[in-house]
């Protein structure tokens, strides 16, 4: 799919938004606990974004990760230096048609893999939420990823996870000034916990369901509390996801 306009717009993201985010004040994910997590990597084998497996041959990530030119995904191991994993090339990168740039919403991308993943004791899909599910204010969810654990730190090799609480949308809007319509806010505000550089595209998991996609935080600063962390709301894109996954003719 050609998204030159999106890539060009990427250069003009306002300074208050920070991309490629990861985990602050979390802990190592228990081994074999988050079997849906995918490391989205470039042609040099460098982790550029997170993602999550929803079918045997589709991974969900963030649209702005397109700019990092991902070429394959790695599944099945929490430690990226451990070679015991499945590494599969990306066949197509399908960005939502209304995505323009981070901060304007629709920050969602589907990665069609060249072959089906072997589901086993280390790799499984994660269920998407029903459209009508309600997230409660202060509901505790989890976000996971590989990357920085402090603002000035380096990315990590082991998957990290942290609990974050859902923030009321009106509170989120008041702190940011404005946020896109189809987002969820959780973590990064009135807490020391949230995400930072290295894990855009990873899932916000509530009650075992992938309800959000890591999108952006504030100004490259992960010394929380700061402004709320912002996720794409998966519930608002279920029809698009289902249509894309089932309609193979949509790939160009």
Tab-separated table of C-alpha atoms in Angstrom:
chain	number	residue	atom	x	y	z
A	1	UNK	CA	0.000	0.000	0.000
A	2	UNK	CA	1.437	3.395	-0.901
A	3	UNK	CA	1.325	5.900	1.951
A	4	UNK	CA	3.771	8.570	0.825
A	5	UNK	CA	1.536	11.327	2.159
A	6	UNK	CA	1.525	9.788	5.616
A	7	UNK	CA	5.286	9.430	5.620
A	8	UNK	CA	5.764	13.038	4.552
A	9	UNK	CA	3.342	14.291	7.190
A	10	UNK	CA	5.296	12.365	9.798
A	11	UNK	CA	8.033	14.987	9.646
A	12	UNK	CA	5.664	17.715	10.801
A	13	UNK	CA	4.390	16.111	14.004
A	14	UNK	CA	4.156	18.749	16.685
A	15	UNK	CA	6.950	18.751	19.230
A	16	UNK	CA	4.691	17.731	22.101
A	17	UNK	CA	4.140	14.229	20.684
A	18	UNK	CA	6.647	11.439	21.092
A	19	UNK	CA	6.755	8.279	19.003
A	20	UNK	CA	8.144	4.763	19.455
A	21	UNK	CA	7.272	4.349	23.110
A	22	UNK	CA	8.052	1.785	25.821
A	23	UNK	CA	7.794	0.941	29.534
A	24	UNK	CA	8.557	3.067	32.622
A	25	UNK	CA	8.680	1.666	36.171
A	26	UNK	CA	7.513	-1.748	35.053
A	27	UNK	CA	8.942	-5.226	35.563
A	28	UNK	CA	10.063	-8.108	33.392
A	29	UNK	CA	7.075	-9.912	31.951
A	30	UNK	CA	6.791	-13.440	33.367
A	31	UNK	CA	8.239	-15.905	30.891
A	32	UNK	CA	5.715	-17.162	28.368
A	33	UNK	CA	3.009	-14.861	29.772
A	34	UNK	CA	2.205	-12.550	26.841
A	35	UNK	CA	2.328	-14.918	23.909
A	36	UNK	CA	0.675	-12.454	21.512
A	37	UNK	CA	3.447	-9.829	21.732
A	38	UNK	CA	5.341	-9.138	18.519
A	39	UNK	CA	8.582	-7.269	17.995
A	40	UNK	CA	8.243	-5.348	14.738
A	41	UNK	CA	11.726	-5.056	13.227
A	42	UNK	CA	13.517	-3.473	10.282
A	43	UNK	CA	15.739	-5.130	7.690
A	44	UNK	CA	18.740	-4.869	10.039
A	45	UNK	CA	16.974	-6.839	12.746
A	46	UNK	CA	16.459	-3.728	14.869
A	47	UNK	CA	13.331	-3.528	17.007
A	48	UNK	CA	11.396	-0.461	15.841
A	49	UNK	CA	7.891	-0.974	17.234
A	50	UNK	CA	5.664	-3.336	19.122
A	51	UNK	CA	2.644	-5.191	17.853
A	52	UNK	CA	0.235	-7.976	18.735
A	53	UNK	CA	-0.942	-11.083	16.922
A	54	UNK	CA	-4.697	-11.240	16.187
A	55	UNK	CA	-4.787	-14.069	13.625
A	56	UNK	CA	-2.225	-16.560	12.404
A	57	UNK	CA	-1.059	-14.132	9.718
A	58	UNK	CA	-2.000	-10.633	10.937
A	59	UNK	CA	-0.285	-8.382	13.494
A	60	UNK	CA	-1.723	-5.063	14.675
A	61	UNK	CA	0.629	-2.110	15.184
A	62	UNK	CA	0.562	1.715	14.988
A	63	UNK	CA	0.317	3.504	11.633
A	64	UNK	CA	3.219	5.812	12.441
A	65	UNK	CA	5.485	2.752	12.643
A	66	UNK	CA	5.280	2.615	8.839
A	67	UNK	CA	7.910	5.347	8.775
A	68	UNK	CA	10.474	2.979	10.318
A	69	UNK	CA	10.176	0.652	7.299
A	70	UNK	CA	9.460	-2.581	9.191
A	71	UNK	CA	10.212	-5.742	7.221
A	72	UNK	CA	9.422	-8.606	9.600
A	73	UNK	CA	8.043	-9.545	13.001
A	74	UNK	CA	9.491	-11.719	15.751
A	75	UNK	CA	7.182	-13.755	17.980
A	76	UNK	CA	7.570	-16.380	20.655
A	77	UNK	CA	10.264	-15.094	22.976
A	78	UNK	CA	10.402	-12.363	25.594
A	79	UNK	CA	14.181	-11.985	25.151
A	80	UNK	CA	15.000	-10.595	21.708
A	81	UNK	CA	18.589	-11.864	21.954
A	82	UNK	CA	17.360	-15.422	22.314
A	83	UNK	CA	17.156	-17.031	18.894
A	84	UNK	CA	14.368	-19.429	19.873
A	85	UNK	CA	11.559	-17.530	18.159
A	86	UNK	CA	9.565	-17.265	14.938
A	87	UNK	CA	10.795	-14.579	12.549
A	88	UNK	CA	8.368	-13.921	9.688
A	89	UNK	CA	8.532	-11.371	6.885
A	90	UNK	CA	5.825	-8.765	6.358
A	91	UNK	CA	3.971	-9.097	3.068
A	92	UNK	CA	1.781	-5.982	3.289
A	93	UNK	CA	1.480	-2.950	5.557
A	94	UNK	CA	-2.098	-1.687	5.583
A	95	UNK	CA	-2.572	1.739	7.168
A	96	UNK	CA	-6.007	3.078	8.019
A	97	UNK	CA	-7.172	5.276	5.143
A	98	UNK	CA	-7.892	8.246	7.428
A	99	UNK	CA	-4.497	8.312	9.107
A	100	UNK	CA	-2.515	11.497	8.487
A	101	UNK	CA	-0.121	11.902	11.383
A	102	UNK	CA	0.228	11.218	15.083
A	103	UNK	CA	-2.031	13.415	17.158
A	104	UNK	CA	-4.865	13.391	14.610
A	105	UNK	CA	-5.987	9.839	15.365
A	106	UNK	CA	-6.521	6.688	13.282
A	107	UNK	CA	-3.027	5.554	14.316
A	108	UNK	CA	-3.519	1.896	13.403
A	109	UNK	CA	-1.811	-0.439	10.924
A	110	UNK	CA	-2.285	-4.096	10.049
A	111	UNK	CA	0.734	-6.182	9.079
A	112	UNK	CA	-0.055	-9.102	6.759
A	113	UNK	CA	2.597	-11.798	7.182
A	114	UNK	CA	4.005	-13.859	4.318
A	115	UNK	CA	3.087	-17.078	6.118
A	116	UNK	CA	1.007	-18.244	9.014
A	117	UNK	CA	2.519	-18.289	12.475
A	118	UNK	CA	2.792	-21.656	14.186
A	119	UNK	CA	0.553	-21.333	17.237
A	120	UNK	CA	2.013	-23.253	20.167
A	121	UNK	CA	2.901	-22.943	23.834
A	122	UNK	CA	4.912	-19.778	23.145
A	123	UNK	CA	2.845	-18.031	20.448
A	124	UNK	CA	-0.900	-17.335	20.626
A	125	UNK	CA	-3.305	-14.696	19.358
A	126	UNK	CA	-5.025	-12.154	21.596
A	127	UNK	CA	-8.741	-11.478	21.451
A	128	UNK	CA	-10.073	-8.073	20.421
A	129	UNK	CA	-12.798	-6.432	22.519
A	130	UNK	CA	-16.491	-6.275	21.590
A	131	UNK	CA	-17.531	-2.812	20.415
A	132	UNK	CA	-19.839	-2.317	23.390
A	133	UNK	CA	-17.288	-3.044	26.130
A	134	UNK	CA	-17.039	-0.211	28.684
A	135	UNK	CA	-13.736	0.828	30.251
A	136	UNK	CA	-14.069	2.222	33.757
A	137	UNK	CA	-12.123	5.192	35.041
A	138	UNK	CA	-9.163	3.900	37.109
A	139	UNK	CA	-9.585	0.399	35.677
A	140	UNK	CA	-6.174	-1.267	35.852
A	141	UNK	CA	-4.812	-2.543	32.532
A	142	UNK	CA	-1.369	-3.549	31.278
A	143	UNK	CA	0.981	-2.274	28.591
A	144	UNK	CA	4.135	-4.116	27.547
A	145	UNK	CA	7.081	-3.633	25.230
A	146	UNK	CA	10.812	-3.581	24.557
A	147	UNK	CA	12.799	-0.344	24.786
A	148	UNK	CA	13.727	2.413	27.203
A	149	UNK	CA	12.933	2.089	30.890
A	150	UNK	CA	14.006	5.691	31.549
A	151	UNK	CA	13.977	8.802	29.374
A	152	UNK	CA	17.755	8.753	28.812
A	153	UNK	CA	18.139	4.968	28.903
A	154	UNK	CA	18.743	2.448	26.120
A	155	UNK	CA	16.251	-0.106	24.790
A	156	UNK	CA	16.098	-3.421	26.602
A	157	UNK	CA	16.165	-6.948	25.239
A	158	UNK	CA	13.621	-8.424	27.652
A	159	UNK	CA	9.909	-7.715	27.458
A	160	UNK	CA	8.748	-5.329	30.188
A	161	UNK	CA	5.206	-4.874	31.466
A	162	UNK	CA	3.536	-2.300	33.709
A	163	UNK	CA	0.069	-1.720	35.165
A	164	UNK	CA	-1.618	1.520	34.103
A	165	UNK	CA	-4.983	2.964	35.060
A	166	UNK	CA	-7.590	4.196	32.578
A	167	UNK	CA	-8.019	7.988	32.666
A	168	UNK	CA	-11.364	9.688	32.107
A	169	UNK	CA	-11.544	11.109	28.570
A	170	UNK	CA	-12.559	14.577	29.760
A	171	UNK	CA	-9.622	14.681	32.173
A	172	UNK	CA	-7.360	13.595	29.342
A	173	UNK	CA	-8.701	16.326	27.055
A	174	UNK	CA	-8.253	18.937	29.769
A	175	UNK	CA	-4.606	17.964	30.269
A	176	UNK	CA	-3.722	17.817	26.570
A	177	UNK	CA	-5.988	20.624	25.409
A	178	UNK	CA	-7.443	18.260	22.826
A	179	UNK	CA	-7.100	14.622	21.809
A	180	UNK	CA	-8.450	12.695	18.810
A	181	UNK	CA	-11.919	11.180	19.063
A	182	UNK	CA	-11.048	7.489	18.935
A	183	UNK	CA	-8.458	7.178	21.684
A	184	UNK	CA	-8.052	5.813	25.197
A	185	UNK	CA	-5.913	7.505	27.833
A	186	UNK	CA	-4.119	5.447	30.493
A	187	UNK	CA	-0.997	5.957	32.564
A	188	UNK	CA	1.596	8.730	32.467
A	189	UNK	CA	-0.497	11.146	34.553
A	190	UNK	CA	-0.576	11.325	38.377
A	191	UNK	CA	1.568	8.179	38.348
A	192	UNK	CA	5.186	7.196	37.821
A	193	UNK	CA	4.136	4.461	35.394
A	194	UNK	CA	3.576	4.548	31.651
A	195	UNK	CA	5.320	4.012	28.317
A	196	UNK	CA	8.314	5.689	26.642
A	197	UNK	CA	10.497	5.448	23.505
A	198	UNK	CA	10.602	1.996	21.902
A	199	UNK	CA	7.156	0.373	21.934
A	200	UNK	CA	4.630	2.190	19.779
A	201	UNK	CA	2.126	-0.258	18.370
A	202	UNK	CA	1.986	-2.494	21.410
A	203	UNK	CA	-1.347	-3.356	23.038
A	204	UNK	CA	-3.158	-1.893	26.021
A	205	UNK	CA	-4.620	-5.043	27.570
A	206	UNK	CA	-7.668	-4.860	29.838
A	207	UNK	CA	-9.228	-8.050	31.197
A	208	UNK	CA	-7.265	-10.084	28.664
A	209	UNK	CA	-8.490	-8.082	25.648
A	210	UNK	CA	-6.389	-5.840	23.379
A	211	UNK	CA	-8.398	-2.629	23.729
A	212	UNK	CA	-5.752	-0.066	22.715
A	213	UNK	CA	-2.635	0.531	20.619
A	214	UNK	CA	0.274	2.588	21.996
A	215	UNK	CA	0.257	5.876	20.044
A	216	UNK	CA	1.971	8.837	21.741
A	217	UNK	CA	3.095	10.521	24.944
A	218	UNK	CA	4.373	14.005	25.757
A	219	UNK	CA	7.547	15.648	24.525
A	220	UNK	CA	9.956	12.711	24.874
A	221	UNK	CA	9.778	12.969	28.661
A	222	UNK	CA	9.075	9.754	30.537
A	223	UNK	CA	9.766	11.086	34.042
A	224	UNK	CA	6.099	10.719	34.887
A	225	UNK	CA	3.727	12.158	36.058
A	226	UNK	CA	3.218	14.070	32.814
A	227	UNK	CA	0.317	14.352	30.390
A	228	UNK	CA	-1.703	11.130	29.950
A	229	UNK	CA	-0.442	8.425	27.602
A	230	UNK	CA	-2.633	8.077	24.498
A	231	UNK	CA	-3.699	4.854	22.761
A	232	UNK	CA	-5.745	4.201	19.626
A	233	UNK	CA	-9.104	2.760	20.707
A	234	UNK	CA	-9.349	-0.667	19.032
A	235	UNK	CA	-13.120	-0.802	19.640
A	236	UNK	CA	-13.622	1.969	17.077
A	237	UNK	CA	-11.836	0.040	14.320
A	238	UNK	CA	-13.300	-3.450	14.604
A	239	UNK	CA	-15.191	-3.238	11.307
A	240	UNK	CA	-12.091	-2.000	9.477
A	241	UNK	CA	-9.947	-4.733	11.021
A	242	UNK	CA	-12.441	-7.477	10.187
A	243	UNK	CA	-12.921	-6.235	6.618
A	244	UNK	CA	-9.170	-5.971	6.024
A	245	UNK	CA	-8.419	-9.396	7.442
A	246	UNK	CA	-11.168	-11.104	5.465
A	247	UNK	CA	-10.905	-9.152	2.198
A	248	UNK	CA	-7.593	-10.194	0.662
A	249	UNK	CA	-8.362	-8.061	-2.381
A	250	UNK	CA	-7.880	-4.927	-0.269
A	251	UNK	CA	-4.112	-5.310	-0.471
A	252	UNK	CA	-2.373	-3.109	-3.027
